[in-house]
Each structure stands twice: as structure tokens, then as C-alpha cells.
Amino acid sequence: MIIYKKYLYTTVILKLHRNLVTFLMLNFAFLVFTACPDTPDEYERDTTIYLELESTGIFTANLRVGVIDTTDVWIFGLSRNDSIILTSNVTAPDTIVKDVGLKPATEYIYRAYFMEDGIAVDSSLEVTAITEDTTSHNFVWEIDTLGEYGSYLKDVAIIDENNVWVVGDIQEDGGPYGVAIWDLEQWSLKKLETETSNVRPRGIWAFSDNNIWFASGSIYHWDGNETTLEWLRDIGTGETVEKIWASSQSNIFFVGNEGTIVHYDGSGFERMESGTDTPLRDIWGLDKN
């Protein structure tokens, strides 16, 4: 009986062991199944460094290098066509790298490397960048003649490709004319007449074809129907306005002889002190907003 009890006990233990092994094998199979999905066509990376293309120019490529989990300071290397072109320390999660001196319309292959003690311990996927091509220089130029001897052109405003205004003094039958307008097919001549004068401008600024400013010593405006005198120069001082620049319809600057600067804020004109009596031949600016 003692032997039988021992055998029975052993049998129970074996059964327990077999059940435990079966349970463990089932759980292991479940873990294998859930942790390793069958994705033969897609290789999922477990990487620490990533690289993406931000933009390209004719001679440049902008790339973003980033990491998900790292220390405050990390080091990366960047390769172009399998040659390391940069190694740098970074303190932020990502950084923008600008690669310069490239060739137009050329393909480049980039890869980023996570560096530890000067050794690449991980790499990003490859990124392809194609630089932009240069503008074609295969132009066909045509020469047009406007006006007779003594005519001149001083400025131009392009409203669109079918509506280009040039200004000056155009001597022609029925003239003189102050404006020539190009409609993509031909030129048409136009007079800018007020009640007292036939204006031949030296400067022009166009917001649209019915909102155009002219500098012709004094300041004139075309509203699509008529030309009006908006600001009259002081003839006794020799001041004039010759050129125009604007950032908006309520921020227009006019400059000219004797250091003249006039500003229009959408409702009125104000002379500005330039600190010089030197002729101001032209003006251009940037809108800080």
C-alpha cells in the first residue's frame, strides 16, 4: 500500500506537471502570436532616430532629424550618398539640417545615424531628395517701339499678364500720352487727363486696374473712370514725387526731389522728414507685419 500511495502521488505530480507544461505552452503560443504579427510585406523598425525631408531648393535640401527617447544631449551623423557630411550635438528632440551646394535637378540619398562614442549604433530609413530645376533661359525676346522721337518710359506696373501698364511721355499722333497698356496681344495708348493737365507720370503703383497711383511731381489717382489730383507739390521749394512703394492701400510712400517723402495712410497725406535734400530716385520696402 505504501508503494501504491507513492506511485499514486507520483502520478498526480506528473499529471500536474503535464497540465502546467500544457498551460505554459498555450500561453507562450499566445504571446508569440500576439507579439509577432505576420507582416511579410512591411518591415517595422524599432529605431531611435528618424529622418524626413522638409523641402528642397535649387541648390539646397532641408531635412529634419529627430529622436523619440534620448538624453538631454544626443549626437547624430548625416550621410549624403553614403558619405558622412555632418556630425552634430543636439539638445532638442529634433533639429533642421540645411544641406547646401547641391546641383539643380539632382537626386540625393540621405540617412541619419544615432552616434554613441563616435560609433553609429542605429540609423534612420533612407530619404530621397530631388533638388529643383533652374528656370529655363530659353526666352524669345521681341522689341516693341512706343512713340516717336523724344518719347521715354519711366516705370511699369504688372496687374496680370494681360494687363501691364507702363508710364512716361509717349509722343504719338493725338498725344502726348502718359500710359501704354499691354493686353498680351497689343499696346494701347492712354491719356491721364485732369481738369488742368495731361499727366505723364514717372512712377506708378497699381492695386488693380481701377485703383492705380501715379507720381508725376504731384500725386494722382486713377479709379477706373477718371484721373484726380490727390496731393499738390510745393512748386516754390522744388519738391516733387517721382516713385511709389506701398504695402497696402493705407500705407503708401512717395519719394522724389529735394529729399521729399510723402506718406498716405488711407485718409490723408503727410510730409515726412528725410534729413536730406538729395533727390530720392526710388523706394522699396518690406512690410514688417
mmCIF file of N, CA and C in Angstrom, residues 142-212:
data_model
loop_
_atom_site.group_PDB
_atom_site.id
_atom_site.type_symbol
_atom_site.label_atom_id
_atom_site.label_comp_id
_atom_site.label_asym_id
_atom_site.label_seq_id
_atom_site.Cartn_x
_atom_site.Cartn_y
_atom_site.Cartn_z
ATOM 1 N N GLU A 142 11.074 89.971 -78.002
ATOM 2 C CA GLU A 142 10.584 90.825 -79.063
ATOM 3 C C GLU A 142 10.774 92.284 -78.661
ATOM 4 N N ILE A 143 11.113 93.117 -79.600
ATOM 5 C CA ILE A 143 11.316 94.532 -79.334
ATOM 6 C C ILE A 143 10.155 95.326 -79.926
ATOM 7 N N ASP A 144 9.498 96.082 -79.047
ATOM 8 C CA ASP A 144 8.421 96.968 -79.488
ATOM 9 C C ASP A 144 8.886 98.413 -79.361
ATOM 10 N N THR A 145 8.418 99.237 -80.235
ATOM 11 C CA THR A 145 8.722 100.663 -80.200
ATOM 12 C C THR A 145 7.448 101.433 -79.909
ATOM 13 N N LEU A 146 7.496 102.258 -78.857
ATOM 14 C CA LEU A 146 6.347 103.069 -78.474
ATOM 15 C C LEU A 146 6.693 104.540 -78.666
ATOM 16 N N GLY A 147 5.913 105.212 -79.441
ATOM 17 C CA GLY A 147 6.087 106.640 -79.605
ATOM 18 C C GLY A 147 7.160 107.022 -80.601
ATOM 19 N N GLU A 148 7.188 108.317 -80.902
ATOM 20 C CA GLU A 148 8.171 108.870 -81.831
ATOM 21 C C GLU A 148 9.378 109.399 -81.063
ATOM 22 N N TYR A 149 10.267 110.014 -81.802
ATOM 23 C CA TYR A 149 11.494 110.551 -81.196
ATOM 24 C C TYR A 149 11.146 111.487 -80.029
ATOM 25 N N GLY A 150 11.870 111.355 -78.929
ATOM 26 C CA GLY A 150 11.625 112.154 -77.739
ATOM 27 C C GLY A 150 10.772 111.454 -76.704
ATOM 28 N N SER A 151 10.198 110.315 -77.041
ATOM 29 C CA SER A 151 9.390 109.557 -76.086
ATOM 30 C C SER A 151 10.283 108.859 -75.065
ATOM 31 N N TYR A 152 9.759 108.634 -73.875
ATOM 32 C CA TYR A 152 10.506 107.871 -72.867
ATOM 33 C C TYR A 152 9.514 107.162 -71.943
ATOM 34 N N LEU A 153 9.991 106.081 -71.345
ATOM 35 C CA LEU A 153 9.216 105.309 -70.370
ATOM 36 C C LEU A 153 9.969 105.306 -69.047
ATOM 37 N N LYS A 154 9.239 105.446 -67.934
ATOM 38 C CA LYS A 154 9.885 105.618 -66.638
ATOM 39 C C LYS A 154 9.588 104.506 -65.628
ATOM 40 N N ASP A 155 8.440 103.853 -65.743
ATOM 41 C CA ASP A 155 8.086 102.865 -64.719
ATOM 42 C C ASP A 155 7.057 101.903 -65.288
ATOM 43 N N VAL A 156 6.835 100.792 -64.573
ATOM 44 C CA VAL A 156 5.906 99.765 -65.038
ATOM 45 C C VAL A 156 5.175 99.166 -63.845
ATOM 46 N N ALA A 157 3.917 98.769 -64.054
ATOM 47 C CA ALA A 157 3.135 98.029 -63.062
ATOM 48 C C ALA A 157 2.449 96.864 -63.773
ATOM 49 N N ILE A 158 2.621 95.661 -63.225
ATOM 50 C CA ILE A 158 2.021 94.463 -63.814
ATOM 51 C C ILE A 158 0.835 94.050 -62.957
ATOM 52 N N ILE A 159 -0.354 94.266 -63.454
ATOM 53 C CA ILE A 159 -1.564 93.854 -62.745
ATOM 54 C C ILE A 159 -1.782 92.362 -62.947
ATOM 55 N N ASP A 160 -1.684 91.897 -64.171
ATOM 56 C CA ASP A 160 -1.603 90.480 -64.503
ATOM 57 C C ASP A 160 -0.981 90.388 -65.891
ATOM 58 N N GLU A 161 -0.813 89.184 -66.405
ATOM 59 C CA GLU A 161 -0.104 89.014 -67.665
ATOM 60 C C GLU A 161 -0.842 89.648 -68.849
ATOM 61 N N ASN A 162 -2.133 89.907 -68.664
ATOM 62 C CA ASN A 162 -2.920 90.526 -69.725
ATOM 63 C C ASN A 162 -3.166 92.014 -69.492
ATOM 64 N N ASN A 163 -2.502 92.576 -68.489
ATOM 65 C CA ASN A 163 -2.786 93.950 -68.110
ATOM 66 C C ASN A 163 -1.529 94.584 -67.514
ATOM 67 N N VAL A 164 -0.662 95.067 -68.370
ATOM 68 C CA VAL A 164 0.615 95.661 -67.969
ATOM 69 C C VAL A 164 0.601 97.138 -68.343
ATOM 70 N N TRP A 165 0.860 98.003 -67.352
ATOM 71 C CA TRP A 165 0.864 99.441 -67.570
ATOM 72 C C TRP A 165 2.293 99.966 -67.497
ATOM 73 N N VAL A 166 2.723 100.706 -68.540
ATOM 74 C CA VAL A 166 3.989 101.432 -68.494
ATOM 75 C C VAL A 166 3.666 102.914 -68.607
ATOM 76 N N VAL A 167 4.466 103.730 -67.891
ATOM 77 C CA VAL A 167 4.178 105.169 -67.857
ATOM 78 C C VAL A 167 5.401 105.966 -68.302
ATOM 79 N N GLY A 168 5.131 107.147 -68.789
ATOM 80 C CA GLY A 168 6.186 108.047 -69.242
ATOM 81 C C GLY A 168 5.597 109.146 -70.107
ATOM 82 N N ASP A 169 6.338 109.531 -71.099
ATOM 83 C CA ASP A 169 5.892 110.559 -72.052
ATOM 84 C C ASP A 169 6.005 109.949 -73.443
ATOM 85 N N ILE A 170 4.863 109.597 -74.023
ATOM 86 C CA ILE A 170 4.828 108.897 -75.301
ATOM 87 C C ILE A 170 4.294 109.852 -76.364
ATOM 88 N N GLN A 171 5.188 110.272 -77.257
ATOM 89 C CA GLN A 171 4.823 111.194 -78.326
ATOM 90 C C GLN A 171 4.284 110.397 -79.514
ATOM 91 N N GLU A 172 3.034 110.642 -79.811
ATOM 92 C CA GLU A 172 2.369 109.915 -80.880
ATOM 93 C C GLU A 172 1.238 110.797 -81.395
ATOM 94 N N ASP A 173 0.752 110.511 -82.603
ATOM 95 C CA ASP A 173 -0.368 111.281 -83.150
ATOM 96 C C ASP A 173 -1.532 111.303 -82.169
ATOM 97 N N GLY A 174 -2.046 112.495 -81.894
ATOM 98 C CA GLY A 174 -3.129 112.636 -80.934
ATOM 99 C C GLY A 174 -2.658 112.762 -79.510
ATOM 100 N N GLY A 175 -1.322 112.661 -79.294
ATOM 101 C CA GLY A 175 -0.740 112.690 -77.954
ATOM 102 C C GLY A 175 -0.396 114.087 -77.493
ATOM 103 N N PRO A 176 0.444 114.204 -76.476
ATOM 104 C CA PRO A 176 1.191 113.092 -75.872
ATOM 105 C C PRO A 176 0.336 112.224 -74.943
ATOM 106 N N TYR A 177 0.823 110.971 -74.745
ATOM 107 C CA TYR A 177 0.146 110.013 -73.882
ATOM 108 C C TYR A 177 1.013 109.738 -72.651
ATOM 109 N N GLY A 178 0.353 109.446 -71.552
ATOM 110 C CA GLY A 178 1.090 109.156 -70.321
ATOM 111 C C GLY A 178 1.195 107.678 -70.003
ATOM 112 N N VAL A 179 0.382 106.846 -70.655
ATOM 113 C CA VAL A 179 0.336 105.417 -70.332
ATOM 114 C C VAL A 179 0.240 104.598 -71.605
ATOM 115 N N ALA A 180 0.921 103.446 -71.619
ATOM 116 C CA ALA A 180 0.730 102.416 -72.648
ATOM 117 C C ALA A 180 0.358 101.124 -71.921
ATOM 118 N N ILE A 181 -0.682 100.453 -72.402
ATOM 119 C CA ILE A 181 -1.199 99.259 -71.728
ATOM 120 C C ILE A 181 -1.058 98.055 -72.660
ATOM 121 N N TRP A 182 -0.437 96.997 -72.162
ATOM 122 C CA TRP A 182 -0.223 95.755 -72.911
ATOM 123 C C TRP A 182 -1.264 94.726 -72.484
ATOM 124 N N ASP A 183 -2.004 94.146 -73.459
ATOM 125 C CA ASP A 183 -3.056 93.169 -73.163
ATOM 126 C C ASP A 183 -2.701 91.768 -73.644
ATOM 127 N N LEU A 184 -1.423 91.506 -73.811
ATOM 128 C CA LEU A 184 -0.865 90.230 -74.273
ATOM 129 C C LEU A 184 -0.837 90.120 -75.789
ATOM 130 N N GLU A 185 -1.541 91.018 -76.473
ATOM 131 C CA GLU A 185 -1.541 90.980 -77.926
ATOM 132 C C GLU A 185 -1.053 92.291 -78.544
ATOM 133 N N GLN A 186 -1.410 93.404 -77.922
ATOM 134 C CA GLN A 186 -1.022 94.689 -78.494
ATOM 135 C C GLN A 186 -0.992 95.768 -77.421
ATOM 136 N N TRP A 187 -0.361 96.902 -77.793
ATOM 137 C CA TRP A 187 -0.301 98.063 -76.921
ATOM 138 C C TRP A 187 -1.437 99.019 -77.261
ATOM 139 N N SER A 188 -2.009 99.621 -76.225
ATOM 140 C CA SER A 188 -2.961 100.718 -76.422
ATOM 141 C C SER A 188 -2.473 101.922 -75.617
ATOM 142 N N LEU A 189 -2.599 103.111 -76.189
ATOM 143 C CA LEU A 189 -2.120 104.331 -75.553
ATOM 144 C C LEU A 189 -3.264 105.024 -74.827
ATOM 145 N N LYS A 190 -2.933 105.641 -73.689
ATOM 146 C CA LYS A 190 -3.960 106.253 -72.859
ATOM 147 C C LYS A 190 -3.462 107.594 -72.321
ATOM 148 N N LYS A 191 -4.344 108.585 -72.308
ATOM 149 C CA LYS A 191 -4.056 109.866 -71.678
ATOM 150 C C LYS A 191 -4.601 109.865 -70.247
ATOM 151 N N LEU A 192 -3.836 110.466 -69.343
ATOM 152 C CA LEU A 192 -4.288 110.670 -67.971
ATOM 153 C C LEU A 192 -4.579 112.163 -67.818
ATOM 154 N N GLU A 193 -5.790 112.540 -68.070
ATOM 155 C CA GLU A 193 -6.142 113.954 -68.105
ATOM 156 C C GLU A 193 -6.975 114.343 -66.888
ATOM 157 N N THR A 194 -6.573 115.438 -66.246
ATOM 158 C CA THR A 194 -7.380 116.057 -65.203
ATOM 159 C C THR A 194 -8.011 117.308 -65.801
ATOM 160 N N GLU A 195 -8.639 118.102 -64.955
ATOM 161 C CA GLU A 195 -9.262 119.338 -65.448
ATOM 162 C C GLU A 195 -8.232 120.342 -65.928
ATOM 163 N N THR A 196 -7.002 120.220 -65.427
ATOM 164 C CA THR A 196 -5.998 121.240 -65.743
ATOM 165 C C THR A 196 -4.757 120.714 -66.438
ATOM 166 N N SER A 197 -4.586 119.391 -66.533
ATOM 167 C CA SER A 197 -3.324 118.901 -67.086
ATOM 168 C C SER A 197 -3.494 117.546 -67.755
ATOM 169 N N ASN A 198 -2.501 117.241 -68.601
ATOM 170 C CA ASN A 198 -2.370 115.927 -69.219
ATOM 171 C C ASN A 198 -1.141 115.274 -68.578
ATOM 172 N N VAL A 199 -1.382 114.363 -67.640
ATOM 173 C CA VAL A 199 -0.325 113.847 -66.771
ATOM 174 C C VAL A 199 0.522 112.823 -67.515
ATOM 175 N N ARG A 200 1.841 112.980 -67.412
ATOM 176 C CA ARG A 200 2.802 111.978 -67.903
ATOM 177 C C ARG A 200 3.640 111.507 -66.714
ATOM 178 N N PRO A 201 3.246 110.418 -66.061
ATOM 179 C CA PRO A 201 3.851 110.001 -64.800
ATOM 180 C C PRO A 201 5.275 109.483 -64.964
ATOM 181 N N ARG A 202 6.035 109.567 -63.851
ATOM 182 C CA ARG A 202 7.353 108.929 -63.762
ATOM 183 C C ARG A 202 7.334 107.726 -62.815
ATOM 184 N N GLY A 203 6.269 107.592 -62.058
ATOM 185 C CA GLY A 203 6.125 106.460 -61.143
ATOM 186 C C GLY A 203 4.705 105.952 -61.145
ATOM 187 N N ILE A 204 4.528 104.647 -60.886
ATOM 188 C CA ILE A 204 3.194 104.031 -60.864
ATOM 189 C C ILE A 204 3.175 102.926 -59.829
ATOM 190 N N TRP A 205 2.008 102.784 -59.155
ATOM 191 C CA TRP A 205 1.768 101.644 -58.256
ATOM 192 C C TRP A 205 0.318 101.236 -58.424
ATOM 193 N N ALA A 206 0.086 99.979 -58.800
ATOM 194 C CA ALA A 206 -1.262 99.511 -59.103
ATOM 195 C C ALA A 206 -1.712 98.440 -58.119
ATOM 196 N N PHE A 207 -2.866 98.638 -57.499
ATOM 197 C CA PHE A 207 -3.514 97.596 -56.695
ATOM 198 C C PHE A 207 -4.468 96.787 -57.569
ATOM 199 N N SER A 208 -5.097 97.439 -58.524
ATOM 200 C CA SER A 208 -5.970 96.798 -59.508
ATOM 201 C C SER A 208 -6.095 97.758 -60.680
ATOM 202 N N ASP A 209 -6.837 97.374 -61.707
ATOM 203 C CA ASP A 209 -6.939 98.259 -62.865
ATOM 204 C C ASP A 209 -7.881 99.435 -62.619
ATOM 205 N N ASN A 210 -8.516 99.490 -61.453
ATOM 206 C CA ASN A 210 -9.321 100.669 -61.102
ATOM 207 C C ASN A 210 -8.865 101.299 -59.781
ATOM 208 N N ASN A 211 -7.620 101.032 -59.411
ATOM 209 C CA ASN A 211 -7.037 101.629 -58.211
ATOM 210 C C ASN A 211 -5.530 101.761 -58.427
ATOM 211 N N ILE A 212 -5.133 102.815 -59.124
ATOM 212 C CA ILE A 212 -3.741 102.993 -59.526
ATOM 213 C C ILE A 212 -3.283 104.389 -59.104
#
